[in-house]
PDB file of C-alpha atoms in Angstrom:
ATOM      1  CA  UNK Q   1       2.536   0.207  22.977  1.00  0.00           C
ATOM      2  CA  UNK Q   2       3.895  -0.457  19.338  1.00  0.00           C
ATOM      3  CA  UNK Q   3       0.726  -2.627  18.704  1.00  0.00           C
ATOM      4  CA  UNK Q   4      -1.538   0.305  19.957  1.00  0.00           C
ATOM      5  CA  UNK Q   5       0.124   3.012  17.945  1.00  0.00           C
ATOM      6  CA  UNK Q   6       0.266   0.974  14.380  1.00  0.00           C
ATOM      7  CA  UNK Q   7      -3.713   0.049  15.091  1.00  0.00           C
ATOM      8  CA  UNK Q   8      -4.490   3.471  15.998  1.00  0.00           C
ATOM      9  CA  UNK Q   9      -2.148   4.456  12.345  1.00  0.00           C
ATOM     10  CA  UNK Q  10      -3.754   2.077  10.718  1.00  0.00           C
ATOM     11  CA  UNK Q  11      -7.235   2.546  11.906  1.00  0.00           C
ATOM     12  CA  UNK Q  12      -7.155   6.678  10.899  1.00  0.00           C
ATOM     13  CA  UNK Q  13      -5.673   6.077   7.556  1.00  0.00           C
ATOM     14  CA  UNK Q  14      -8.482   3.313   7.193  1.00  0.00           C
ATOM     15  CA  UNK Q  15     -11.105   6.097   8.316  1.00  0.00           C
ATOM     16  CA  UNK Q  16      -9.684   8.916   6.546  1.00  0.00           C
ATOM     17  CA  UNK Q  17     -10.300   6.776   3.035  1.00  0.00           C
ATOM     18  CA  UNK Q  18     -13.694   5.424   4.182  1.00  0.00           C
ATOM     19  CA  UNK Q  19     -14.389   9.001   4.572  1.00  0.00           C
ATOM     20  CA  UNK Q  20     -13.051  10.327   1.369  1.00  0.00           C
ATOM     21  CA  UNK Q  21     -14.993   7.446  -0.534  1.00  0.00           C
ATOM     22  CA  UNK Q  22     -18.473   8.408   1.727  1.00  0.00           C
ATOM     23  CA  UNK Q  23     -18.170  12.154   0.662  1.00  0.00           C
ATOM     24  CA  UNK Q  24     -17.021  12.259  -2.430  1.00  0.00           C
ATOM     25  CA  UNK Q  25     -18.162  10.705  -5.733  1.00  0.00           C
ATOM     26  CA  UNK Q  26     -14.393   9.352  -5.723  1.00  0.00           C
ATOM     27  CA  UNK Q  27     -14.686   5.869  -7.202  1.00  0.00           C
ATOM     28  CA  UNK Q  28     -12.698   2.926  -5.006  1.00  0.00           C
ATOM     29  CA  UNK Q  29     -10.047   2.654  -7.981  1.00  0.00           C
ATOM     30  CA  UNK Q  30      -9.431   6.280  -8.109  1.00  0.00           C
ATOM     31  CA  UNK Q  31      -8.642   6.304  -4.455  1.00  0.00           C
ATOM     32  CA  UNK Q  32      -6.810   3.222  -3.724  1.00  0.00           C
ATOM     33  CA  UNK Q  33      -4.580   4.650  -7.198  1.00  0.00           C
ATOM     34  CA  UNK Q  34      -4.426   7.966  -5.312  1.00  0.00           C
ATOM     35  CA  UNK Q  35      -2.958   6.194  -2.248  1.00  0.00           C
ATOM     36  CA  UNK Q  36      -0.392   4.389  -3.806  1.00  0.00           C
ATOM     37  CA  UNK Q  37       0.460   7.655  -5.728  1.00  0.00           C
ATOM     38  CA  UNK Q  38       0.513   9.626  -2.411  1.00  0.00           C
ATOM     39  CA  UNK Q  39       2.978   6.757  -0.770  1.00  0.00           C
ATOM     40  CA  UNK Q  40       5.327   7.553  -3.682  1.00  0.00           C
ATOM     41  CA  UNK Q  41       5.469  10.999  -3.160  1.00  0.00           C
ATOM     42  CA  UNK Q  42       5.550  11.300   0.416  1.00  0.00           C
ATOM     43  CA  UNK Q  43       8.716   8.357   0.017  1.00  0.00           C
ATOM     44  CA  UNK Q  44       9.982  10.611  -2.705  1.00  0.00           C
ATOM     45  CA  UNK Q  45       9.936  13.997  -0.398  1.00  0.00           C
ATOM     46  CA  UNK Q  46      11.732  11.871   2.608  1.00  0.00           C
ATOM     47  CA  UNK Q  47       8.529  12.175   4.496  1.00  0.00           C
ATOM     48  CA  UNK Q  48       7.086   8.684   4.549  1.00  0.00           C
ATOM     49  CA  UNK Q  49      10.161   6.923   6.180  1.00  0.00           C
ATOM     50  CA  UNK Q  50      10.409   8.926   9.386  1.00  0.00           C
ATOM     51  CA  UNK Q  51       6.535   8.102   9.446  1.00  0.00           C
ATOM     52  CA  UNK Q  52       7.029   4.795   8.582  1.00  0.00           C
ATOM     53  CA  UNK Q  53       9.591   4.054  11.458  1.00  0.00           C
ATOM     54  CA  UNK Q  54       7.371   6.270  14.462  1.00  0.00           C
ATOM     55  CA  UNK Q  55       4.168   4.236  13.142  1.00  0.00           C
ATOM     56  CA  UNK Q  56       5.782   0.462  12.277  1.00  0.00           C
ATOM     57  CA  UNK Q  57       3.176  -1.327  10.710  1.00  0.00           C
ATOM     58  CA  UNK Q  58       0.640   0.852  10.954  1.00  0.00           C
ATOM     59  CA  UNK Q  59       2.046   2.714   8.113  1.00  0.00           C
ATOM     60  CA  UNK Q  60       3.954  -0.706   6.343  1.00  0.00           C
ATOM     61  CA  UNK Q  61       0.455  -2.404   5.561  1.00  0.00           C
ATOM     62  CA  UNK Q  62      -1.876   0.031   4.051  1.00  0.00           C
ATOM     63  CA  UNK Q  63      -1.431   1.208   0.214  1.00  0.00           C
ATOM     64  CA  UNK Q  64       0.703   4.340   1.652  1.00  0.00           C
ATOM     65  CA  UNK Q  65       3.258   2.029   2.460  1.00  0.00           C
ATOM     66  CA  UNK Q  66       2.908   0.019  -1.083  1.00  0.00           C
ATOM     67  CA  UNK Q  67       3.591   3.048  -2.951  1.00  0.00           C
ATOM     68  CA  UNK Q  68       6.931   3.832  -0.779  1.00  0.00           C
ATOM     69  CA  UNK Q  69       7.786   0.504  -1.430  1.00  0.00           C
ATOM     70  CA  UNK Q  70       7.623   1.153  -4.601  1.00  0.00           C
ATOM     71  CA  UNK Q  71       9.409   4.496  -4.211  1.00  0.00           C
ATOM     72  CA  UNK Q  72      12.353   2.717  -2.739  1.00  0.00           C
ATOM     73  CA  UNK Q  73      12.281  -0.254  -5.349  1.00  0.00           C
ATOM     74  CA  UNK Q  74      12.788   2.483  -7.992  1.00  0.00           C
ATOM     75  CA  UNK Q  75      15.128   4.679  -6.085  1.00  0.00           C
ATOM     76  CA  UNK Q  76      17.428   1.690  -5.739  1.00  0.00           C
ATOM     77  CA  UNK Q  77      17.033   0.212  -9.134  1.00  0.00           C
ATOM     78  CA  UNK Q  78      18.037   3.643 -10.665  1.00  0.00           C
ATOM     79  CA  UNK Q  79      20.857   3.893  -8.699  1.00  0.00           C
ATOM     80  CA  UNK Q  80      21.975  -0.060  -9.351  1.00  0.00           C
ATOM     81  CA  UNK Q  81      20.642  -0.446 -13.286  1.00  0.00           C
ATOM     82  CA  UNK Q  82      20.178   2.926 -14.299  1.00  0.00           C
ATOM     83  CA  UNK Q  83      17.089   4.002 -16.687  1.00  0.00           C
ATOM     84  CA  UNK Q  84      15.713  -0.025 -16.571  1.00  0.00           C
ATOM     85  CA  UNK Q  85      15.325   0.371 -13.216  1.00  0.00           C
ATOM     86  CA  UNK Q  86      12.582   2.761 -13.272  1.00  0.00           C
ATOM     87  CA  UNK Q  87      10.856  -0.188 -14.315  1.00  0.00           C
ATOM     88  CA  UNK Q  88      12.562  -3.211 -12.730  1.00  0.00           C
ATOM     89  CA  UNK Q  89      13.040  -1.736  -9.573  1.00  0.00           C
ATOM     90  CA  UNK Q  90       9.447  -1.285  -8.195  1.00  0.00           C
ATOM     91  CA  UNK Q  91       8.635  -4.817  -9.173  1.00  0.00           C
ATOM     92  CA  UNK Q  92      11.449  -6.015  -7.578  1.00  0.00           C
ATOM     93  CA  UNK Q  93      11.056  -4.719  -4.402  1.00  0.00           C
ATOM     94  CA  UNK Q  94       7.524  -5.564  -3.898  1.00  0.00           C
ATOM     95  CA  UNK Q  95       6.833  -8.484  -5.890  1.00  0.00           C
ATOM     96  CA  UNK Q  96       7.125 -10.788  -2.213  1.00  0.00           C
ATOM     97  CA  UNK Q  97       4.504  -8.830  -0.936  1.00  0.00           C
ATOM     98  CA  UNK Q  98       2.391  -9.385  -4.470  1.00  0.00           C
ATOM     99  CA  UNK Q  99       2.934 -12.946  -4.554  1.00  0.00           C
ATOM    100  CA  UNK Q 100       1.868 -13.223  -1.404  1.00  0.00           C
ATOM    101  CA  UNK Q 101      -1.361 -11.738  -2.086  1.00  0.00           C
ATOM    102  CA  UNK Q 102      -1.767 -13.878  -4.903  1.00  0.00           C
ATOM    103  CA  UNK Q 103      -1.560 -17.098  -3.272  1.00  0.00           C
ATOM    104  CA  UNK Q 104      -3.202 -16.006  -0.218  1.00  0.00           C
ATOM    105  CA  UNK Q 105      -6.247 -15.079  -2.069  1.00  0.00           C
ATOM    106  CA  UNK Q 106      -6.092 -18.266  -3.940  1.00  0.00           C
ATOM    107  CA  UNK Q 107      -6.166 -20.467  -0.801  1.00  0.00           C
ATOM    108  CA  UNK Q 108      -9.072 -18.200   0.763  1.00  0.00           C
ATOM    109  CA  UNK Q 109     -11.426 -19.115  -2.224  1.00  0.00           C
ATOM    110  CA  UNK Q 110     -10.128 -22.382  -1.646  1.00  0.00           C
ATOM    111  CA  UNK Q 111     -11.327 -22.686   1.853  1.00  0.00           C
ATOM    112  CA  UNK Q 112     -14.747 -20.306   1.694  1.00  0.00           C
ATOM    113  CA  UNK Q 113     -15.972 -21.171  -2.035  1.00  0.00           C
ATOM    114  CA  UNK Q 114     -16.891 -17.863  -3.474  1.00  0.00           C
ATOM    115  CA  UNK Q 115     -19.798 -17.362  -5.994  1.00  0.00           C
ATOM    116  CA  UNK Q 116     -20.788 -15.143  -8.479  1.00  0.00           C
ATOM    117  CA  UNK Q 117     -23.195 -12.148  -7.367  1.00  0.00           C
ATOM    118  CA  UNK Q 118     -26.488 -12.966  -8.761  1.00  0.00           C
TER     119      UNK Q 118
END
């Protein structure tokens, strides 16, 4: 049941931005900023973890969940190195799931040889 909830999570937060880029004149940067901002927030209000822990991953993997990553990161670097952690902290706490990105998206182009659009 945990799988089904965090796809159906995932799937309307998924649907909710396709829709928001379909209608609007919204460009993908603007929203994908906008989600990460919105993950703060809600992780700032004490809204996002109650969501986080009824939805699992559903809510972990999209940008939402970046941005209260990087809510928490902060929160906790304040509170462990003062004013540098405003800017340490973030980084900190998500620069395994950056990393991971990075090298994952180097070994893809490895494997499926991307091109240039003509």
């Amino acid at each position: 049941m945990d799988y089904l909830k965090a796809f159906l999570v995932g799937g309307l937060i998924c649907a909710a931005v396709q829709i928001l880029l379909d209608r609007t004149k919204m460009m993908p940067g603007r929203v994908m900023v906008s989600l990460v901002v919105l993950g703060c927030i809600l992780g700032a209000v004490g809204l996002y973890q109650p969501f986080l822990e009824w939805a699992g991953a559903g809510a972990a993997v999209p940008l939402l969940g970046f941005g209260n990553t990087l809510w928490k990161g902060v929160s906790e670097g304040i509170g462990k190195d003062g004013f540098l952690g405003i800017f340490k902290g973030g980084l900190t706490a998500s620069s395994a799931g950056i990393a991971a990105a990075l090298v994952f998206g180097y070994l893809g182009s490895l494997v499926f040889k991307p091109k240039m659009k003509a």
